[in-house]
């Protein structure tokens, strides 16, 4: 299970040949015709910054095909706008430092809204200065002082330091190239039926909102419910939302998670068949892989690369899949200029993987991050042999069910602790604790649970729970009118996690007229207590609360027949 590798037995040439056999037999999945979104940019540009930066930048951009140049400068500077040519419409507006901090910029290439908001009024600068609804592209030369900062700026929003001479020419060339029509893949698909974000007016899971560095995901408040929306024009394919989503409601499309998992398992099986030993799955971006090839880098034979659009497109579920399918290790190759939230997300995912490996009796060193320039760490032989040489089949279509199968395989191959172990805050693992004295089995929790974790007892008044399906969204806890439910975070490393058990059950209350069981004893008692002073149930009418729905209606009609004016007394 966790045996040390005998280094002398590893043949790198044979491993390299096995890896090449894998590449020839099985291609990494890709969507050949993905859905696209299209940007339309006419070239109306906005430049923001000090006059000493903006004016020379504007001079360098003149005559290069932009429809107009609008300059927002924070001071007069040593240059003057009059010194600029007039090959295209050019407008300059001076802003104070306070006004610069009041700029509110939203949108993307071809559709930027730029507003000056002082708290009392809002001014649309594009409408005021160039008589258009918005700007097409923005060159921000004041990022150090401007409060409008994106961790991952939207397409068409270019941040540069004018004093950085070595990057100036390339940046300006890229900037003037942002005129025309541009297609970009729609990286994701959303299944709202699986989403654990909101129900009955309560907010539950926000994991996708928390990890998106492009701020492309929003919680949209409806009349009653809130729902998740992803702006395809802002989304830049980081993929962390799909890995963070515990139910599979958001799925990456280049390729889909299921196809990635199936390919990983198939690769490892083909590698073994070709005589390869000690395979290490390295998750790496296409750009990093291309850069290595351009630099002539040849990785060790046991390194099998899983190329991603971005590292966020594979989380700990994918990494553990590789281990359960026979990889000796999983390595995640970091790259330069990663958004801070992506870095934090990967660190958190590694922490979750380590917690699960610890709980299931495996060495946490099987999953590790590889720093940018760490070629030794990249190519090092794994310290441990693979956990298995048996293929892994994941027939289930649901993300959580597939993950549970992976965890079951790892439990079989390890030595589970049998205890509940701590997991990083926000991890989608845990149970619930039900206060039997407070629970009335109203099943509001069941109707609000986005997964099959909570179920009613059918004809028997009961509440059952399956921990393997619980994603710790908290919707059951919020929906409970009796505050009888408490979340219990942590991963239970035992078979009990996959066994449904009864949280609370009661005897049924039978209708006093027909004998039909229609509620629980505690529910009837609670309702009678809460409606004791309601005029509709005054006097003898209180007995209706002990009747089923059919008998209750019959009793109302009998009363109206005996006393037609009775309903007017309510």
XYZ file of C-alpha atoms in Angstrom:
570
model
C 0.000 0.000 0.000
C 2.606 2.540 1.033
C 5.854 0.774 0.181
C 9.096 2.591 -0.566
C 10.388 2.504 -4.136
C 13.609 0.661 -4.917
C 15.351 3.316 -7.008
C 17.660 0.861 -8.770
C 14.672 -0.919 -10.300
C 13.403 2.143 -12.214
C 14.239 2.281 -15.928
C 13.747 5.848 -17.172
C 14.045 4.881 -20.839
C 11.358 2.254 -20.503
C 9.147 4.766 -18.671
C 9.641 7.344 -21.450
C 8.672 4.740 -24.067
C 5.596 3.791 -22.048
C 4.617 7.460 -21.782
C 4.963 7.905 -25.539
C 2.778 4.852 -26.051
C 0.116 6.475 -23.879
C 0.240 9.694 -25.894
C -0.170 7.814 -29.160
C -3.030 5.646 -27.931
C -5.131 8.071 -25.870
C -5.513 11.810 -26.511
C -6.306 14.313 -23.807
C -10.000 15.189 -24.302
C -10.920 18.520 -25.859
C -14.087 20.131 -27.164
C -13.469 20.587 -30.874
C -16.328 23.061 -31.341
C -16.952 24.733 -27.986
C -19.668 27.348 -27.596
C -18.259 30.857 -28.006
C -18.951 34.409 -26.904
C -18.048 37.310 -29.185
C -16.604 40.702 -28.250
C -17.196 43.697 -30.541
C -14.663 46.524 -30.154
C -14.728 49.652 -32.342
C -11.583 51.053 -30.774
C -12.830 53.877 -28.542
C -10.023 53.886 -25.979
C -9.761 55.392 -22.523
C -6.368 56.144 -20.908
C -6.131 56.753 -17.168
C -3.141 58.072 -15.215
C -0.858 61.004 -14.595
C -0.261 63.454 -17.437
C 3.422 62.513 -17.578
C 2.366 58.922 -18.364
C -0.867 59.388 -20.284
C 0.261 62.018 -22.816
C 3.283 60.093 -24.121
C 1.179 56.916 -24.201
C -1.480 58.747 -26.225
C 1.186 60.070 -28.575
C 2.464 56.520 -29.109
C -1.070 55.284 -29.847
C -2.055 57.978 -32.328
C -2.403 56.937 -35.924
C -2.614 53.238 -35.081
C -6.251 52.536 -35.903
C -8.079 53.511 -32.712
C -11.451 55.222 -33.228
C -10.898 57.792 -30.455
C -8.656 58.553 -27.491
C -10.038 59.843 -24.217
C -7.528 60.849 -21.549
C -8.299 61.014 -17.847
C -5.303 62.694 -16.238
C -4.661 63.461 -12.590
C -2.546 66.599 -13.179
C -1.423 68.931 -15.952
C 2.075 67.459 -16.094
C 5.014 68.638 -18.139
C 3.360 67.740 -21.468
C 0.236 69.346 -22.820
C -2.596 67.810 -24.801
C -2.138 70.526 -27.426
C 1.216 68.981 -28.286
C -0.564 65.862 -29.487
C -1.588 65.368 -33.085
C -5.168 64.975 -34.229
C -5.225 61.840 -36.365
C -8.271 60.663 -34.385
C -10.722 62.341 -31.989
C -8.936 63.135 -28.740
C -10.408 64.476 -25.511
C -8.583 65.161 -22.260
C -10.203 65.584 -18.874
C -8.353 66.376 -15.656
C -9.437 64.548 -12.494
C -8.512 65.301 -8.927
C -7.098 62.495 -6.805
C -10.471 62.258 -5.040
C -12.284 61.962 -8.350
C -9.876 59.264 -9.479
C -10.819 57.249 -6.405
C -14.504 57.737 -7.276
C -14.233 56.055 -10.684
C -16.419 52.971 -11.008
C -15.504 50.766 -13.959
C -17.465 47.713 -15.035
C -17.693 45.654 -18.195
C -15.345 44.102 -20.708
C -13.863 44.564 -24.168
C -16.301 46.577 -26.268
C -18.619 47.417 -23.361
C -16.903 49.270 -20.517
C -19.065 51.455 -18.289
C -17.007 54.219 -16.628
C -18.827 56.294 -14.039
C -17.828 59.052 -11.659
C -19.708 58.389 -8.438
C -19.315 60.931 -5.630
C -22.101 59.427 -3.548
C -24.655 62.051 -4.504
C -24.693 61.728 -8.282
C -23.381 59.403 -10.979
C -21.858 60.682 -14.218
C -21.401 58.419 -17.247
C -18.061 59.640 -18.598
C -18.418 57.980 -22.008
C -21.760 59.698 -22.546
C -20.431 63.012 -21.262
C -17.123 63.021 -23.155
C -17.616 61.087 -26.415
C -21.425 60.748 -26.572
C -21.337 56.956 -26.391
C -22.721 54.491 -23.871
C -19.280 53.161 -23.029
C -15.636 52.722 -23.967
C -14.283 49.738 -25.881
C -10.892 49.341 -24.203
C -9.024 50.867 -21.310
C -5.316 51.467 -20.673
C -4.787 51.951 -16.950
C -1.519 53.716 -16.149
C -2.594 54.585 -12.608
C -3.167 51.141 -11.148
C -1.000 51.928 -8.121
C -3.307 54.756 -7.032
C -6.605 53.828 -8.654
C -9.112 52.092 -6.371
C -10.639 50.111 -9.258
C -8.425 47.054 -9.062
C -9.155 43.614 -10.396
C -7.244 40.563 -9.364
C -7.753 39.347 -12.923
C -8.716 42.332 -15.138
C -11.461 41.715 -17.696
C -10.617 41.356 -21.390
C -9.879 44.774 -22.870
C -8.634 46.277 -19.590
C -4.854 46.622 -19.828
C -2.721 47.631 -16.845
C 0.821 48.845 -17.474
C 3.572 50.950 -15.957
C 4.712 53.514 -18.513
C 8.141 53.675 -16.931
C 8.697 49.982 -17.712
C 10.395 50.628 -21.050
C 11.149 46.989 -21.860
C 7.438 46.052 -21.834
C 6.074 49.276 -23.276
C 6.188 48.430 -26.980
C 4.670 44.949 -26.660
C 1.903 46.192 -24.372
C 0.920 49.009 -26.743
C 0.994 46.628 -29.704
C -1.356 44.277 -27.886
C -3.577 47.200 -26.902
C -4.123 48.533 -30.446
C -4.772 44.966 -31.538
C -7.963 44.920 -29.477
C -10.087 46.377 -32.263
C -12.524 44.209 -34.189
C -14.462 41.035 -33.352
C -13.010 38.406 -31.051
C -14.353 34.970 -30.136
C -13.646 33.283 -26.837
C -14.821 29.869 -25.554
C -17.709 29.707 -23.145
C -15.680 27.790 -20.597
C -18.476 26.540 -18.362
C -21.939 25.108 -18.207
C -24.333 25.492 -15.268
C -26.990 23.083 -14.037
C -29.110 25.103 -11.620
C -30.971 21.984 -10.469
C -27.781 20.783 -8.757
C -26.808 24.144 -7.245
C -26.634 24.354 -3.434
C -26.466 28.150 -3.354
C -29.985 29.083 -2.310
C -33.456 27.814 -1.565
C -36.514 29.144 0.277
C -34.833 32.533 0.493
C -31.819 31.165 2.375
C -28.219 31.401 1.148
C -26.155 28.229 1.375
C -23.025 27.362 -0.604
C -20.914 30.287 -1.887
C -17.760 28.371 -2.821
C -17.768 29.393 -6.486
C -18.253 33.054 -5.552
C -15.349 32.888 -3.131
C -12.759 31.496 -5.543
C -13.369 33.335 -8.845
C -10.457 35.755 -9.435
C -12.229 37.370 -12.401
C -15.333 38.332 -10.365
C -17.386 36.761 -13.134
C -19.814 35.008 -10.769
C -22.708 36.796 -9.066
C -25.508 35.858 -6.721
C -28.659 37.241 -8.337
C -31.539 37.943 -5.962
C -34.934 37.006 -7.361
C -38.337 37.700 -5.860
C -37.844 34.794 -3.472
C -34.789 32.816 -4.472
C -31.230 33.766 -5.294
C -29.318 32.019 -8.039
C -25.796 31.893 -9.413
C -25.016 33.577 -12.717
C -21.687 33.531 -14.543
C -20.929 36.326 -16.982
C -19.368 34.543 -19.968
C -17.710 37.800 -21.100
C -15.875 38.175 -17.779
C -15.061 34.483 -17.291
C -11.467 33.733 -18.268
C -11.436 29.979 -17.810
C -9.561 29.754 -14.509
C -11.796 26.802 -13.648
C -11.555 27.047 -9.862
C -15.346 27.488 -9.621
C -15.904 24.067 -11.177
C -13.425 22.383 -8.847
C -14.845 24.184 -5.814
C -18.455 23.268 -6.670
C -19.256 20.169 -4.582
C -22.328 19.076 -6.534
C -21.171 19.507 -10.134
C -23.638 22.352 -10.773
C -20.830 24.247 -12.527
C -18.794 22.174 -14.921
C -15.755 23.137 -16.974
C -16.169 22.392 -20.666
C -12.569 22.249 -21.949
C -12.875 19.358 -21.202
C -15.588 18.262 -18.778
C -14.543 16.916 -15.395
C -15.864 13.424 -16.125
C -13.833 13.143 -19.315
C -10.699 14.321 -17.500
C -11.151 11.693 -14.784
C -11.811 8.902 -17.261
C -8.750 9.890 -19.299
C -6.492 9.958 -16.250
C -7.544 6.419 -15.367
C -7.141 5.238 -18.971
C -3.686 6.816 -19.228
C -2.433 5.093 -16.103
C -3.773 1.748 -17.276
C -2.108 2.151 -20.688
C 1.155 3.216 -19.024
C 1.221 0.046 -16.935
C 0.385 -2.133 -19.927
C 3.334 -0.606 -21.813
C 5.707 -1.549 -18.988
C 5.923 1.842 -17.263
C 6.758 2.090 -13.569
C 6.041 4.564 -10.773
C 3.903 7.015 -12.816
C 3.590 10.577 -11.576
C 0.657 12.646 -12.863
C 1.681 16.280 -13.310
C -1.101 18.832 -13.742
C 0.236 21.688 -15.854
C -1.213 24.466 -18.013
C -0.985 24.346 -21.802
C 1.037 27.579 -21.725
C 3.584 26.178 -19.265
C 3.867 22.976 -21.250
C 4.459 24.927 -24.481
C 7.074 27.097 -22.748
C 8.948 24.000 -21.549
C 8.971 22.509 -25.019
C 10.179 25.781 -26.549
C 13.014 25.820 -24.010
C 13.958 22.241 -24.887
C 12.950 20.817 -21.509
C 12.563 17.031 -21.482
C 10.898 15.708 -18.349
C 11.762 12.388 -16.726
C 10.114 9.336 -18.253
C 7.795 8.679 -15.322
C 6.202 12.150 -15.531
C 2.826 12.083 -17.338
C 1.433 15.545 -18.027
C -2.263 16.361 -17.748
C -2.562 19.645 -19.687
C -5.163 22.133 -18.455
C -6.435 25.507 -19.595
C -5.702 26.621 -16.038
C -4.738 24.745 -12.868
C -8.056 25.536 -11.218
C -9.796 23.188 -13.678
C -8.646 20.210 -11.571
C -9.101 20.062 -7.814
C -8.483 17.500 -5.112
C -11.148 15.169 -6.524
C -9.130 14.855 -9.758
C -5.843 14.446 -7.910
C -7.231 11.697 -5.681
C -8.711 10.016 -8.759
C -5.195 9.732 -10.180
C -3.912 8.128 -6.968
C -6.850 5.720 -6.821
C -6.174 4.762 -10.461
C -2.523 3.901 -9.836
C -0.425 7.075 -9.875
C 2.401 7.012 -7.346
C 2.192 10.787 -6.901
C 0.348 13.841 -8.141
C 2.229 17.086 -8.734
C 0.704 20.453 -9.528
C 3.089 22.641 -11.528
C 2.735 26.286 -10.533
C 3.354 29.043 -13.068
C 4.127 32.783 -13.008
C 1.477 35.496 -12.641
C -1.111 33.316 -10.966
C -4.017 35.318 -9.483
C -3.908 35.422 -5.700
C -7.260 33.695 -5.330
C -6.147 30.870 -7.598
C -2.995 30.384 -5.528
C -5.053 30.369 -2.334
C -7.522 27.944 -3.898
C -4.791 25.480 -4.876
C -3.254 25.699 -1.408
C -6.655 24.961 0.129
C -7.283 22.056 -2.253
C -3.906 20.541 -1.369
C -4.774 20.919 2.328
C -8.067 19.087 1.708
C -6.276 16.324 -0.194
C -3.756 15.959 2.630
C -6.499 15.785 5.272
C -8.295 13.035 3.346
C -5.102 11.082 2.725
C -4.210 11.286 6.417
C -7.691 10.093 7.397
C -7.559 7.160 4.966
C -4.088 6.045 6.034
C -1.952 7.339 3.150
C 1.130 9.521 2.964
C 0.219 13.142 2.268
C 3.433 13.512 0.244
C 1.598 11.834 -2.621
C 0.063 15.227 -3.526
C 2.327 18.257 -3.743
C 2.746 21.648 -5.386
C 5.842 22.182 -7.536
C 7.326 25.658 -7.541
C 7.993 27.450 -10.820
C 11.728 26.861 -11.142
C 11.937 23.571 -9.221
C 13.101 21.231 -11.979
C 14.469 18.770 -9.420
C 11.107 18.529 -7.668
C 9.383 18.208 -11.018
C 11.439 15.219 -12.203
C 12.166 13.483 -8.895
C 11.240 9.832 -8.577
C 8.314 9.264 -6.211
C 9.283 8.002 -2.786
C 6.424 5.465 -2.660
C 5.093 2.822 -5.014
C 1.628 3.233 -6.569
C -1.270 2.247 -4.338
C -2.728 -0.105 -6.932
C -2.310 -1.564 -10.394
C -6.022 -2.234 -10.824
C -8.062 -0.037 -13.179
C -10.558 2.441 -11.750
C -14.049 2.625 -13.234
C -16.288 5.609 -12.525
C -19.657 4.807 -14.121
C -21.637 7.400 -12.171
C -22.420 10.676 -13.972
C -22.697 12.750 -10.780
C -19.588 14.494 -9.462
C -20.204 13.625 -5.801
C -20.937 9.973 -6.550
C -17.701 9.680 -8.513
C -15.738 11.295 -5.696
C -17.300 8.919 -3.183
C -16.216 5.973 -5.331
C -12.662 7.358 -5.406
C -12.654 7.782 -1.627
C -13.969 4.236 -1.176
C -11.141 2.911 -3.335
C -8.578 4.848 -1.285
C -10.148 3.516 1.924
C -9.806 -0.057 0.627
C -6.152 0.592 -0.220
C -5.333 2.300 3.057
C -5.922 2.082 6.761
C -8.776 4.475 7.620
C -8.685 5.987 11.097
C -12.359 5.250 11.754
C -12.738 8.702 13.279
C -13.970 12.104 12.205
C -10.951 14.179 11.243
C -10.703 17.932 10.832
C -10.763 19.387 7.317
C -9.987 22.926 6.141
C -12.716 25.471 6.755
C -15.283 25.414 3.971
C -14.557 21.857 2.832
C -17.643 19.985 1.636
C -17.345 17.142 4.148
C -19.292 16.648 7.348
C -22.464 15.556 9.060
C -25.390 17.158 10.860
C -26.479 16.898 14.457
C -30.240 16.782 15.049
C -31.768 17.771 18.397
C -34.445 15.109 18.844
C -36.209 17.104 21.543
C -36.670 20.065 19.204
C -37.239 18.291 15.879
C -40.888 17.960 14.856
C -40.158 16.093 11.622
C -41.668 18.867 9.539
C -39.108 17.930 6.835
C -38.334 21.510 5.862
C -34.710 20.375 5.879
C -35.461 17.595 3.397
C -37.187 19.924 0.938
C -34.275 22.362 1.134
C -31.424 19.843 0.870
C -29.907 20.070 -2.644
C -28.519 16.509 -2.517
C -29.967 13.132 -1.436
C -28.255 13.503 1.956
C -31.529 14.078 3.837
C -34.654 11.997 3.248
C -38.001 11.536 4.930
C -39.145 8.172 6.176
C -41.893 7.722 3.598
C -44.964 6.383 5.406
C -43.053 6.405 8.687
C -42.361 9.758 10.422
C -38.570 9.773 10.313
C -35.576 11.751 9.124
C -32.608 9.889 7.650
C -29.152 11.133 6.700
C -26.364 9.900 4.401
C -23.121 11.680 5.201
C -21.406 10.787 1.912
C -23.858 13.060 0.067
C -23.677 16.020 2.472
C -21.839 19.056 1.063
C -22.159 21.205 4.208
C -24.061 23.984 2.409
C -26.030 24.792 5.579
C -29.419 25.121 3.874
C -30.969 22.495 6.171
C -29.697 24.330 9.233
C -31.179 27.620 8.042
C -34.488 26.096 6.961
C -35.228 24.340 10.256
C -37.952 26.353 12.054
C -37.053 24.768 15.383
C -33.272 25.384 15.133
C -32.837 21.657 15.662
C -30.013 21.128 13.142
C -26.335 21.923 13.602
C -23.610 21.328 11.022
C -20.806 19.006 12.081
C -17.792 19.610 9.765
C -15.129 16.953 9.261
C -14.421 13.823 7.249
C -15.608 10.554 8.779
C -13.065 7.907 7.806
C -15.270 4.852 8.300
C -17.939 2.839 6.518
C -20.584 4.718 8.504
C -20.049 7.658 6.136
C -21.706 5.654 3.356
C -24.486 4.196 5.500
C -27.816 5.980 5.798
C -28.995 6.262 9.386
C -32.043 7.592 11.189
C -31.525 10.981 12.827
C -34.962 11.184 14.424
C -38.242 9.277 14.279
C -41.570 9.380 16.078
C -44.874 7.612 16.210
C -47.461 8.918 13.770
C -50.444 10.940 14.984
C -53.660 9.394 13.715
C -56.683 11.443 12.684
C -59.320 11.379 15.438
C -62.064 10.887 12.828
C -60.754 8.409 10.248
C -57.636 7.051 11.905
C -55.333 8.098 9.020
C -51.748 8.889 10.131
C -51.027 12.397 8.880
C -48.385 13.985 11.134
C -46.249 13.335 14.181
C -47.350 13.741 17.763
C -44.838 16.569 18.305
C -45.941 18.403 15.154
C -49.581 18.403 16.199
C -48.661 19.545 19.715
C -46.495 22.372 18.356
C -49.167 23.576 15.927
C -51.828 23.535 18.638
C -49.585 25.595 20.868
C -48.835 28.160 18.162
C -52.479 28.496 17.029
C -54.053 28.460 20.479
C -55.162 32.102 20.199
C -56.155 32.060 16.529
C -59.891 32.883 16.125
C -60.353 30.263 13.401
C -59.502 27.539 15.904
C -61.322 29.057 18.903
C -63.353 26.825 21.157
C -64.320 23.417 19.828
C -62.689 24.248 16.461
C -59.290 23.534 18.048
C -60.057 19.853 17.649
C -59.684 20.272 13.885
C -55.918 20.363 14.348
C -56.158 16.696 15.343
C -57.808 15.814 12.045
C -56.247 14.976 8.708
C -56.641 17.441 5.843
C -59.738 15.724 4.454
C -61.606 15.442 7.728
C -60.682 19.029 8.620
C -62.408 20.336 5.477
C -65.481 18.173 6.094
C -65.751 19.499 9.643
C -65.592 23.104 8.394
C -68.436 22.496 5.936
C -70.583 20.797 8.581
C -70.129 23.821 10.820
C -71.112 26.193 8.011
C -74.249 24.153 7.295
C -75.279 24.272 10.939
C -74.393 27.939 11.308
C -73.987 29.824 7.960
C -72.813 32.949 9.776
C -69.994 31.139 11.542
C -67.418 32.119 8.941
C -68.244 35.796 9.488
C -67.137 35.530 13.110
C -63.500 34.815 12.241
